Tab-separated table of C-alpha atoms in Angstrom:
chain	number	residue	atom	x	y	z
Z	1	MET	CA	-17.215	29.019	33.294
Z	2	THR	CA	-18.102	29.174	29.594
Z	3	GLU	CA	-21.509	27.928	28.460
Z	4	SER	CA	-21.488	24.341	27.164
Z	5	SER	CA	-23.802	23.134	24.407
Z	6	TRP	CA	-25.595	19.802	24.593
Z	7	SER	CA	-23.628	18.510	21.582
Z	8	ASP	CA	-20.309	19.511	23.194
Z	9	LEU	CA	-21.197	17.561	26.308
Z	10	TRP	CA	-22.390	14.604	24.232
Z	11	ILE	CA	-18.956	14.381	22.590
Z	12	GLU	CA	-17.165	14.930	25.899
Z	13	TYR	CA	-18.991	12.235	27.857
Z	14	SER	CA	-20.500	9.659	25.526
Z	15	TYR	CA	-17.802	9.086	22.931
Z	16	PRO	CA	-15.168	7.863	25.454
Z	17	ILE	CA	-17.717	5.372	26.756
Z	18	GLY	CA	-18.936	4.412	23.306
Z	19	VAL	CA	-22.623	3.746	23.929
Z	20	ALA	CA	-25.766	5.848	24.221
Z	21	SER	CA	-26.701	4.447	27.621
Z	22	ILE	CA	-29.215	5.892	30.039
Z	23	ALA	CA	-26.339	6.468	32.475
Z	24	VAL	CA	-24.487	8.617	29.948
Z	25	ILE	CA	-27.597	10.647	29.178
Z	26	THR	CA	-28.239	11.178	32.907
Z	27	VAL	CA	-24.671	12.410	33.490
Z	28	ILE	CA	-24.837	14.764	30.500
Z	29	THR	CA	-28.194	16.164	31.586
Z	30	ALA	CA	-26.973	16.858	35.144
Z	31	GLU	CA	-23.752	18.438	33.899
Z	32	TYR	CA	-25.591	20.633	31.399
Z	33	ILE	CA	-27.878	21.918	34.124
Z	34	ARG	CA	-24.960	22.504	36.511
Z	35	ARG	CA	-23.011	24.520	33.949
Z	36	ASN	CA	-25.733	26.480	32.200
Z	37	VAL	CA	-29.159	26.599	33.809
Z	38	ARG	CA	-30.649	29.093	36.217
Z	39	MET	CA	-33.401	27.483	38.263
Z	40	SER	CA	-35.947	29.888	36.762
Z	41	ASP	CA	-35.139	28.463	33.306
Z	42	LEU	CA	-35.112	24.837	34.380
Z	43	GLU	CA	-38.519	23.811	33.003
Z	44	ALA	CA	-37.874	25.247	29.534
Z	45	THR	CA	-34.392	23.745	29.411
Z	46	LEU	CA	-35.595	20.283	30.403
Z	47	THR	CA	-38.168	20.413	27.610
Z	48	THR	CA	-35.404	21.189	25.119
Z	49	LEU	CA	-33.210	18.429	26.521
Z	50	ASN	CA	-36.072	15.924	26.341
Z	51	ASN	CA	-36.543	16.713	22.657
Z	52	THR	CA	-32.819	16.333	21.985
Z	53	ILE	CA	-32.559	13.081	23.954
Z	54	ASN	CA	-35.497	11.486	22.114
Z	55	ASN	CA	-34.048	12.270	18.718
Z	56	THR	CA	-30.499	11.401	19.748
Z	57	ILE	CA	-31.608	7.962	20.932
Z	58	THR	CA	-33.657	7.220	17.828
Z	59	ASP	CA	-30.871	8.393	15.505
Z	60	TYR	CA	-28.133	6.468	17.326
Z	61	THR	CA	-26.878	3.275	15.720
Z	62	PRO	CA	-24.655	1.067	17.899
Z	63	VAL	CA	-22.138	-0.894	15.860
Z	64	PHE	CA	-21.692	-4.338	17.316
Z	65	GLY	CA	-21.027	-6.200	14.051
Z	66	ASN	CA	-23.367	-8.703	12.447
Z	67	LEU	CA	-24.915	-10.707	15.269
Z	68	GLU	CA	-26.352	-13.287	12.891
Z	69	GLU	CA	-25.380	-14.089	9.341
Z	70	LYS	CA	-28.303	-13.608	6.988
Z	71	SER	CA	-29.462	-16.558	4.938
Z	72	GLN	CA	-29.030	-16.410	1.199
Z	73	ILE	CA	-31.728	-17.244	-1.339
Z	74	LEU	CA	-30.843	-20.537	-2.990
Z	75	HIS	CA	-30.792	-21.174	-6.707
Z	76	GLY	CA	-32.734	-24.134	-8.016
Z	77	VAL	CA	-35.103	-24.172	-5.016
Z	78	GLU	CA	-38.681	-22.922	-5.307
Z	79	ILE	CA	-39.597	-19.592	-3.718
Z	80	GLN	CA	-43.209	-18.846	-2.769
Z	81	VAL	CA	-44.362	-15.204	-2.821
Z	82	LEU	CA	-48.040	-14.756	-1.967
Z	83	GLY	CA	-49.374	-17.412	-4.295
Z	84	ARG	CA	-46.668	-17.042	-6.966
Z	85	ARG	CA	-43.771	-19.445	-7.517
Z	86	TYR	CA	-40.255	-18.620	-8.678
Z	87	VAL	CA	-37.038	-20.561	-9.151
Z	88	LEU	CA	-33.768	-18.660	-9.484
Z	89	PRO	CA	-31.845	-17.929	-11.606
Z	90	ASP	CA	-34.351	-18.572	-14.402
Z	91	ASP	CA	-37.107	-16.441	-12.822
Z	92	LYS	CA	-34.824	-13.744	-11.397
Z	93	ALA	CA	-36.269	-10.863	-13.421
Z	94	MET	CA	-39.890	-11.804	-12.667
Z	95	PHE	CA	-39.081	-12.389	-8.997
Z	96	GLU	CA	-37.402	-8.993	-8.593
Z	97	ARG	CA	-40.195	-7.272	-10.499
Z	98	ASP	CA	-42.715	-8.815	-8.112
Z	99	VAL	CA	-40.733	-7.829	-4.995
Z	100	GLU	CA	-40.150	-4.231	-6.097
Z	101	SER	CA	-43.880	-3.797	-6.715
Z	102	PHE	CA	-44.564	-3.969	-2.982
Z	103	LEU	CA	-44.450	-0.622	-1.220
Z	104	TRP	CA	-41.465	-0.708	1.139
Z	105	PHE	CA	-41.699	1.402	4.270
Z	106	SER	CA	-38.666	1.819	6.504
Z	107	TYR	CA	-37.521	3.996	9.376
Z	108	ARG	CA	-37.569	7.717	8.540
Z	109	ARG	CA	-36.059	10.756	10.259
Z	110	ASN	CA	-36.921	14.446	10.385
Z	111	PHE	CA	-40.660	14.098	9.931
Z	112	ARG	CA	-43.125	16.394	11.681
Z	113	ALA	CA	-43.375	15.454	15.349
Z	114	ILE	CA	-46.080	13.010	16.330
Z	115	GLY	CA	-48.810	14.989	18.082
Z	116	GLY	CA	-48.119	15.620	21.750
Z	117	THR	CA	-44.575	14.217	21.601
Z	118	THR	CA	-41.123	15.245	20.442
Z	119	TYR	CA	-40.524	12.208	18.220
Z	120	THR	CA	-39.381	13.179	14.724
Z	121	SER	CA	-37.935	9.753	13.892
Z	122	ASP	CA	-39.274	6.238	14.428
Z	123	ARG	CA	-35.861	4.623	14.383
Z	124	GLY	CA	-35.526	2.031	17.121
Z	125	TRP	CA	-39.245	1.635	17.856
Z	126	GLY	CA	-41.351	1.951	14.695
Z	127	CYS	CA	-40.461	-1.224	12.786
Z	128	MET	CA	-43.796	-2.959	13.421
Z	129	LEU	CA	-45.659	0.195	12.389
Z	130	ARG	CA	-43.708	0.227	9.126
Z	131	CYS	CA	-44.495	-3.462	8.610
Z	132	ILE	CA	-48.230	-2.972	9.044
Z	133	GLN	CA	-47.954	-0.075	6.583
Z	134	MET	CA	-46.401	-2.479	4.063
Z	135	LEU	CA	-49.087	-5.090	4.617
Z	136	TYR	CA	-51.935	-2.598	4.399
Z	137	SER	CA	-50.537	-0.781	1.374
Z	138	HIS	CA	-50.290	-4.110	-0.461
Z	139	THR	CA	-53.903	-4.735	0.518
Z	140	LEU	CA	-54.900	-1.408	-1.027
Z	141	ILE	CA	-52.983	-2.296	-4.191
Z	142	ARG	CA	-54.878	-5.591	-4.374
Z	143	HIS	CA	-58.089	-3.701	-3.612
Z	144	ASN	CA	-57.574	-1.264	-6.484
Z	145	PHE	CA	-55.585	-3.399	-8.935
Z	146	SER	CA	-54.785	-7.116	-8.590
Z	147	ARG	CA	-52.134	-9.494	-7.286
Z	148	ASP	CA	-50.338	-9.313	-10.638
Z	149	TRP	CA	-50.127	-5.519	-10.758
Z	150	ARG	CA	-46.557	-4.311	-11.181
Z	151	TRP	CA	-45.083	-1.007	-10.102
Z	152	THR	CA	-46.335	1.594	-12.553
Z	153	LYS	CA	-46.995	5.198	-11.659
Z	154	CYS	CA	-50.586	6.322	-12.125
Z	155	ASN	CA	-53.171	8.404	-10.276
Z	156	THR	CA	-54.535	5.504	-8.229
Z	157	TYR	CA	-51.051	4.356	-7.225
Z	158	ASN	CA	-50.103	7.916	-6.189
Z	159	SER	CA	-53.271	8.153	-4.129
Z	160	ILE	CA	-52.368	4.953	-2.263
Z	161	LEU	CA	-48.799	6.063	-1.564
Z	162	ARG	CA	-50.013	9.469	-0.385
Z	163	HIS	CA	-51.956	7.782	2.456
Z	164	PHE	CA	-48.671	6.510	3.957
Z	165	LEU	CA	-46.400	9.546	3.709
Z	166	ASP	CA	-45.023	10.862	7.016
Z	167	ASP	CA	-47.741	13.483	7.241
Z	168	PRO	CA	-49.933	13.977	10.336
Z	169	ASN	CA	-52.886	14.248	7.936
Z	170	GLY	CA	-52.058	11.055	6.031
Z	171	LEU	CA	-54.696	8.366	6.544
Z	172	TYR	CA	-52.121	5.702	7.468
Z	173	SER	CA	-49.040	7.770	8.256
Z	174	ILE	CA	-46.631	6.828	11.033
Z	175	GLN	CA	-48.206	9.649	13.062
Z	176	GLN	CA	-51.733	8.276	12.661
Z	177	ILE	CA	-50.821	4.654	13.400
Z	178	ALA	CA	-48.782	5.629	16.454
Z	179	LYS	CA	-51.688	7.671	17.848
Z	180	ALA	CA	-54.151	4.857	17.114
Z	181	GLY	CA	-51.904	2.571	19.165
Z	182	CYS	CA	-52.442	4.812	22.163
Z	183	SER	CA	-56.042	3.583	22.328
Z	184	ALA	CA	-54.603	0.083	22.820
Z	185	GLY	CA	-52.410	1.295	25.673
Z	186	LYS	CA	-49.196	1.727	23.651
Z	187	ASP	CA	-47.426	5.027	24.159
Z	188	VAL	CA	-45.765	6.675	21.189
Z	189	GLY	CA	-42.155	5.492	21.049
Z	190	THR	CA	-42.876	2.004	22.383
Z	191	TRP	CA	-42.679	-1.194	20.357
Z	192	PHE	CA	-45.909	-2.618	18.946
Z	193	GLY	CA	-46.697	-6.305	18.710
Z	194	PRO	CA	-48.556	-7.788	15.721
Z	195	ASN	CA	-51.958	-7.617	17.432
Z	196	THR	CA	-51.600	-3.949	18.423
Z	197	ALA	CA	-50.517	-3.077	14.882
Z	198	ALA	CA	-53.518	-4.943	13.458
Z	199	GLN	CA	-55.925	-3.217	15.846
Z	200	SER	CA	-54.464	0.187	14.962
Z	201	ILE	CA	-55.139	-0.382	11.268
Z	202	ARG	CA	-58.641	-1.621	12.078
Z	203	ILE	CA	-59.379	1.511	14.107
Z	204	LEU	CA	-58.126	3.865	11.382
Z	205	THR	CA	-60.070	2.070	8.666
Z	206	GLU	CA	-63.286	2.553	10.625
Z	207	PHE	CA	-62.870	6.301	10.094
Z	208	HIS	CA	-62.439	5.996	6.330
Z	209	LYS	CA	-65.497	4.302	4.906
Z	210	GLU	CA	-64.745	5.951	1.567
Z	211	LEU	CA	-62.093	3.285	0.958
Z	212	HIS	CA	-64.897	0.688	0.817
Z	213	LEU	CA	-62.879	-1.786	2.866
Z	214	THR	CA	-63.385	-3.440	6.240
Z	215	VAL	CA	-60.676	-4.791	8.548
Z	216	GLN	CA	-61.533	-7.665	10.886
Z	217	VAL	CA	-59.083	-9.015	13.454
Z	218	VAL	CA	-59.606	-12.581	14.702
Z	219	MET	CA	-59.206	-12.717	18.472
Z	220	ASP	CA	-58.193	-15.503	20.837
Z	221	ASN	CA	-57.413	-17.997	18.035
Z	222	PHE	CA	-61.123	-18.384	17.350
Z	223	MET	CA	-62.825	-17.483	14.055
Z	224	CYS	CA	-66.553	-17.609	13.364
Z	225	ILE	CA	-67.293	-17.582	9.616
Z	226	GLU	CA	-70.749	-16.034	9.971
Z	227	ASP	CA	-69.532	-13.308	12.343
Z	228	ILE	CA	-67.062	-12.082	9.742
Z	229	LYS	CA	-69.738	-12.179	7.054
Z	230	PHE	CA	-72.035	-10.091	9.236
Z	231	PHE	CA	-69.503	-7.252	9.361
Z	232	CYS	CA	-68.906	-7.462	5.601
Z	233	LYS	CA	-72.635	-7.472	4.732
Z	234	GLU	CA	-74.235	-5.044	7.112
Z	235	ASP	CA	-77.082	-4.403	4.673
Z	236	ASP	CA	-77.430	-8.167	4.062
Z	237	VAL	CA	-76.868	-7.631	0.343
Z	238	ASN	CA	-73.666	-5.881	-0.705
Z	239	TRP	CA	-70.276	-7.279	0.206
Z	240	THR	CA	-67.622	-4.918	1.574
Z	241	PRO	CA	-64.119	-6.148	0.617
Z	242	LEU	CA	-62.342	-7.653	3.618
Z	243	LEU	CA	-58.874	-7.572	5.106
Z	244	LEU	CA	-58.812	-10.456	7.579
Z	245	ILE	CA	-55.935	-10.401	10.089
Z	246	VAL	CA	-55.301	-13.405	12.319
Z	247	PRO	CA	-52.855	-12.800	15.208
Z	248	LEU	CA	-51.264	-16.075	16.331
Z	249	ARG	CA	-49.115	-17.406	19.126
Z	250	LEU	CA	-47.003	-20.310	17.873
Z	251	GLY	CA	-45.358	-21.218	21.165
Z	252	LEU	CA	-44.233	-19.786	24.474
Z	253	SER	CA	-40.693	-18.543	23.910
Z	254	GLU	CA	-40.030	-20.145	20.523
Z	255	CYS	CA	-42.080	-21.471	17.618
Z	256	ASN	CA	-43.346	-25.034	17.834
Z	257	ASN	CA	-42.282	-27.013	14.769
Z	258	ILE	CA	-45.784	-28.465	14.451
Z	259	TYR	CA	-46.890	-25.153	12.881
Z	260	ILE	CA	-44.203	-24.830	10.177
Z	261	GLU	CA	-46.129	-26.312	7.262
Z	262	ASN	CA	-49.325	-24.401	7.969
Z	263	ILE	CA	-47.507	-21.077	8.272
Z	264	LYS	CA	-45.831	-21.785	4.942
Z	265	HIS	CA	-49.180	-22.720	3.448
Z	266	CYS	CA	-50.524	-19.261	4.358
Z	267	PHE	CA	-48.207	-17.763	1.722
Z	268	GLU	CA	-49.454	-20.187	-0.940
Z	269	ILE	CA	-53.070	-19.055	-0.630
Z	270	GLU	CA	-54.205	-16.704	-3.393
Z	271	GLN	CA	-55.867	-14.329	-0.907
Z	272	SER	CA	-52.717	-13.948	1.218
Z	273	VAL	CA	-51.336	-10.441	1.704
Z	274	GLY	CA	-48.479	-11.589	3.934
Z	275	ALA	CA	-47.722	-11.518	7.631
Z	276	VAL	CA	-46.127	-9.290	10.253
Z	277	GLY	CA	-43.830	-10.642	12.926
Z	278	GLY	CA	-40.084	-11.107	13.215
Z	279	ARG	CA	-37.409	-11.725	15.784
Z	280	PRO	CA	-37.949	-10.536	19.362
Z	281	ASN	CA	-38.270	-6.730	19.187
Z	282	SER	CA	-37.409	-6.633	15.461
Z	283	ALA	CA	-40.363	-6.687	13.094
Z	284	PHE	CA	-40.420	-7.788	9.449
Z	285	TYR	CA	-43.043	-7.965	6.715
Z	286	PHE	CA	-43.160	-11.567	5.513
Z	287	ILE	CA	-44.183	-12.172	1.902
Z	288	GLY	CA	-43.215	-15.808	1.293
Z	289	TYR	CA	-40.777	-18.599	2.023
Z	290	GLN	CA	-38.058	-20.863	0.696
Z	291	ASN	CA	-37.603	-24.244	2.364
Z	292	ASP	CA	-38.152	-23.579	6.101
Z	293	LYS	CA	-37.136	-19.915	5.965
Z	294	LEU	CA	-39.509	-16.973	5.688
Z	295	LEU	CA	-38.918	-14.305	3.053
Z	296	TYR	CA	-39.252	-10.736	4.287
Z	297	LEU	CA	-38.908	-7.037	3.577
Z	298	ASP	CA	-36.866	-5.299	6.260
Z	299	PRO	CA	-37.873	-1.876	7.641
Z	300	HIS	CA	-34.606	-1.393	9.566
Z	301	VAL	CA	-33.084	1.141	7.179
Z	302	THR	CA	-33.259	4.826	8.132
Z	303	GLN	CA	-34.028	7.269	5.336
Z	304	GLU	CA	-34.860	10.953	5.204
Z	305	SER	CA	-38.570	11.597	5.550
Z	306	LEU	CA	-40.385	12.723	2.423
Z	307	SER	CA	-42.556	15.647	3.410
Z	308	PRO	CA	-45.740	16.190	1.398
Z	309	ASP	CA	-44.955	19.906	1.450
Z	310	GLY	CA	-43.271	21.116	-1.696
Z	311	ILE	CA	-43.742	17.960	-3.794
Z	312	ASP	CA	-46.198	17.127	-6.541
Z	313	LEU	CA	-48.650	14.762	-4.851
Z	314	ASP	CA	-49.806	13.613	-8.276
Z	315	ASP	CA	-46.275	12.503	-9.122
Z	316	ILE	CA	-44.644	11.517	-5.833
Z	317	PRO	CA	-40.883	10.790	-6.026
Z	318	ASP	CA	-41.173	7.170	-4.933
Z	319	GLU	CA	-37.799	5.551	-5.582
Z	320	THR	CA	-37.117	5.171	-1.841
Z	321	TYR	CA	-40.425	3.322	-1.367
Z	322	HIS	CA	-39.435	0.300	-3.453
Z	323	THR	CA	-36.643	-2.250	-3.210
Z	324	THR	CA	-35.609	-5.573	-4.693
Z	325	LYS	CA	-33.741	-6.527	-1.512
Z	326	VAL	CA	-35.281	-9.340	0.508
Z	327	ASP	CA	-33.912	-11.554	3.266
Z	328	LEU	CA	-34.707	-14.960	4.750
Z	329	LEU	CA	-35.405	-15.696	8.415
Z	330	PRO	CA	-34.884	-19.281	9.624
Z	331	TRP	CA	-37.878	-20.763	11.411
Z	332	ASP	CA	-35.933	-21.267	14.646
Z	333	GLN	CA	-35.286	-17.505	14.860
Z	334	LEU	CA	-38.935	-16.494	14.403
Z	335	ASP	CA	-40.692	-14.903	17.370
Z	336	PRO	CA	-43.812	-16.973	18.180
Z	337	SER	CA	-46.039	-13.879	17.976
Z	338	ILE	CA	-47.094	-13.323	14.355
Z	339	ALA	CA	-50.169	-12.145	12.431
Z	340	VAL	CA	-51.151	-13.569	9.046
Z	341	ALA	CA	-53.476	-11.638	6.745
Z	342	PHE	CA	-55.786	-12.270	3.786
Z	343	TYR	CA	-57.739	-10.055	1.387
Z	344	CYS	CA	-61.141	-11.085	0.036
Z	345	LYS	CA	-62.600	-8.753	-2.565
Z	346	THR	CA	-65.820	-10.746	-2.945
Z	347	GLU	CA	-67.982	-13.000	-0.833
Z	348	GLU	CA	-67.051	-15.889	-3.135
Z	349	SER	CA	-63.387	-15.235	-2.418
Z	350	TYR	CA	-64.095	-15.298	1.326
Z	351	ASP	CA	-66.031	-18.576	1.022
Z	352	ALA	CA	-63.133	-20.112	-0.913
Z	353	LEU	CA	-60.667	-18.888	1.715
Z	354	CYS	CA	-62.700	-20.417	4.550
Z	355	HIS	CA	-62.838	-23.711	2.664
Z	356	GLN	CA	-59.041	-23.682	2.347
Z	357	PHE	CA	-58.730	-22.895	6.051
Z	358	GLN	CA	-60.933	-25.882	6.906
Z	359	GLU	CA	-58.832	-28.149	4.705
Z	360	THR	CA	-55.415	-26.901	5.795
Z	361	ILE	CA	-54.329	-24.292	8.337
Z	362	ALA	CA	-57.342	-24.650	10.669
Z	363	ALA	CA	-57.307	-28.459	10.585
Z	364	GLY	CA	-55.344	-31.239	12.227
Z	365	SER	CA	-52.777	-31.239	14.989
Z	366	GLY	CA	-50.951	-28.229	13.539
Z	367	ALA	CA	-54.072	-26.048	13.275
Z	368	LEU	CA	-53.196	-22.386	13.663
Z	369	PHE	CA	-56.597	-21.474	15.077
Z	370	GLU	CA	-60.098	-22.838	15.684
Z	371	MET	CA	-62.836	-22.077	13.163
Z	372	VAL	CA	-66.602	-22.650	13.256
Z	373	GLU	CA	-69.449	-21.838	10.853
Z	374	ILE	CA	-71.810	-20.350	13.439
Z	375	ARG	CA	-70.998	-19.117	16.924
Z	376	PRO	CA	-72.200	-21.628	19.523
Z	377	ALA	CA	-75.252	-20.600	21.549
Z	378	THR	CA	-74.441	-19.470	25.077
């Protein structure tokens, strides 16, 4: 019998069936071993097959048609984008200029394998990791520039982008975030929720004090104002700029309508840097809203990885890290697990944010979380 390659068997068995199912992969694996493998070579061959299977699954795109028609942005209706207001078509140029100034991170393929695994693509599992990259990169832009900064190449901008390239040594690369998730019990290649993504960023930031930024994650829907201040003023004098992430649960299996207005209000606050969430098992980076639909950047586009090797890191080719394409997600399709985030460069900004929380999103029957000035004595 002639030797059969894995790709030959893939064509022979999977294409007639039409899906990359576990059953198909099992059949192909058994047949490959039967035709080609001596028992003495079994361990090495299975390692090779495991690598091929991982990358085949993550690079496979089933075509089932559009399951849900995407909502279109309406003309003549106000759009909120992180404290800025636009009405199309009059504000189209300003709106698109704002959107394209966010760093857009999407699925990538053919990057260096994540340490200890064979994953060289995050397609199919890394969407939440890409979303937290978008949120955190916008935070760093706010940290170094301002909310009204617009995409312009410069040394500081290149330095920020460099942190997120698909490089095992990048501060906030897909490799680093995936490994940080392991400390929260998430294996590489599994889907992260908003809280795990937030905790991963918090862990990584702890190792990079040179950024002069602290990340605090509110737990259990309970925020103590003085506790947060303590972590931002460890010497009791100087304020360390703050990224505050608040994971929320807006219902059991679907979002309760009582929270709609307060979630929308989050995007009106000047300190907002967006939110991560999405549909079940599909994550998006939310940057605003129109009517009762949330505006988002979508990471579900697979592009070739940009390796830091062989490029000028002082002039990174960045066209694939920006887009003017945004979509809208109706409220009734939103997964109830979401994390909203805010950046406070100064203590005064934090005090103003807390005051807004007390007046709006942490007040009344639709309060998103509970907030107190000082933690109650136990």
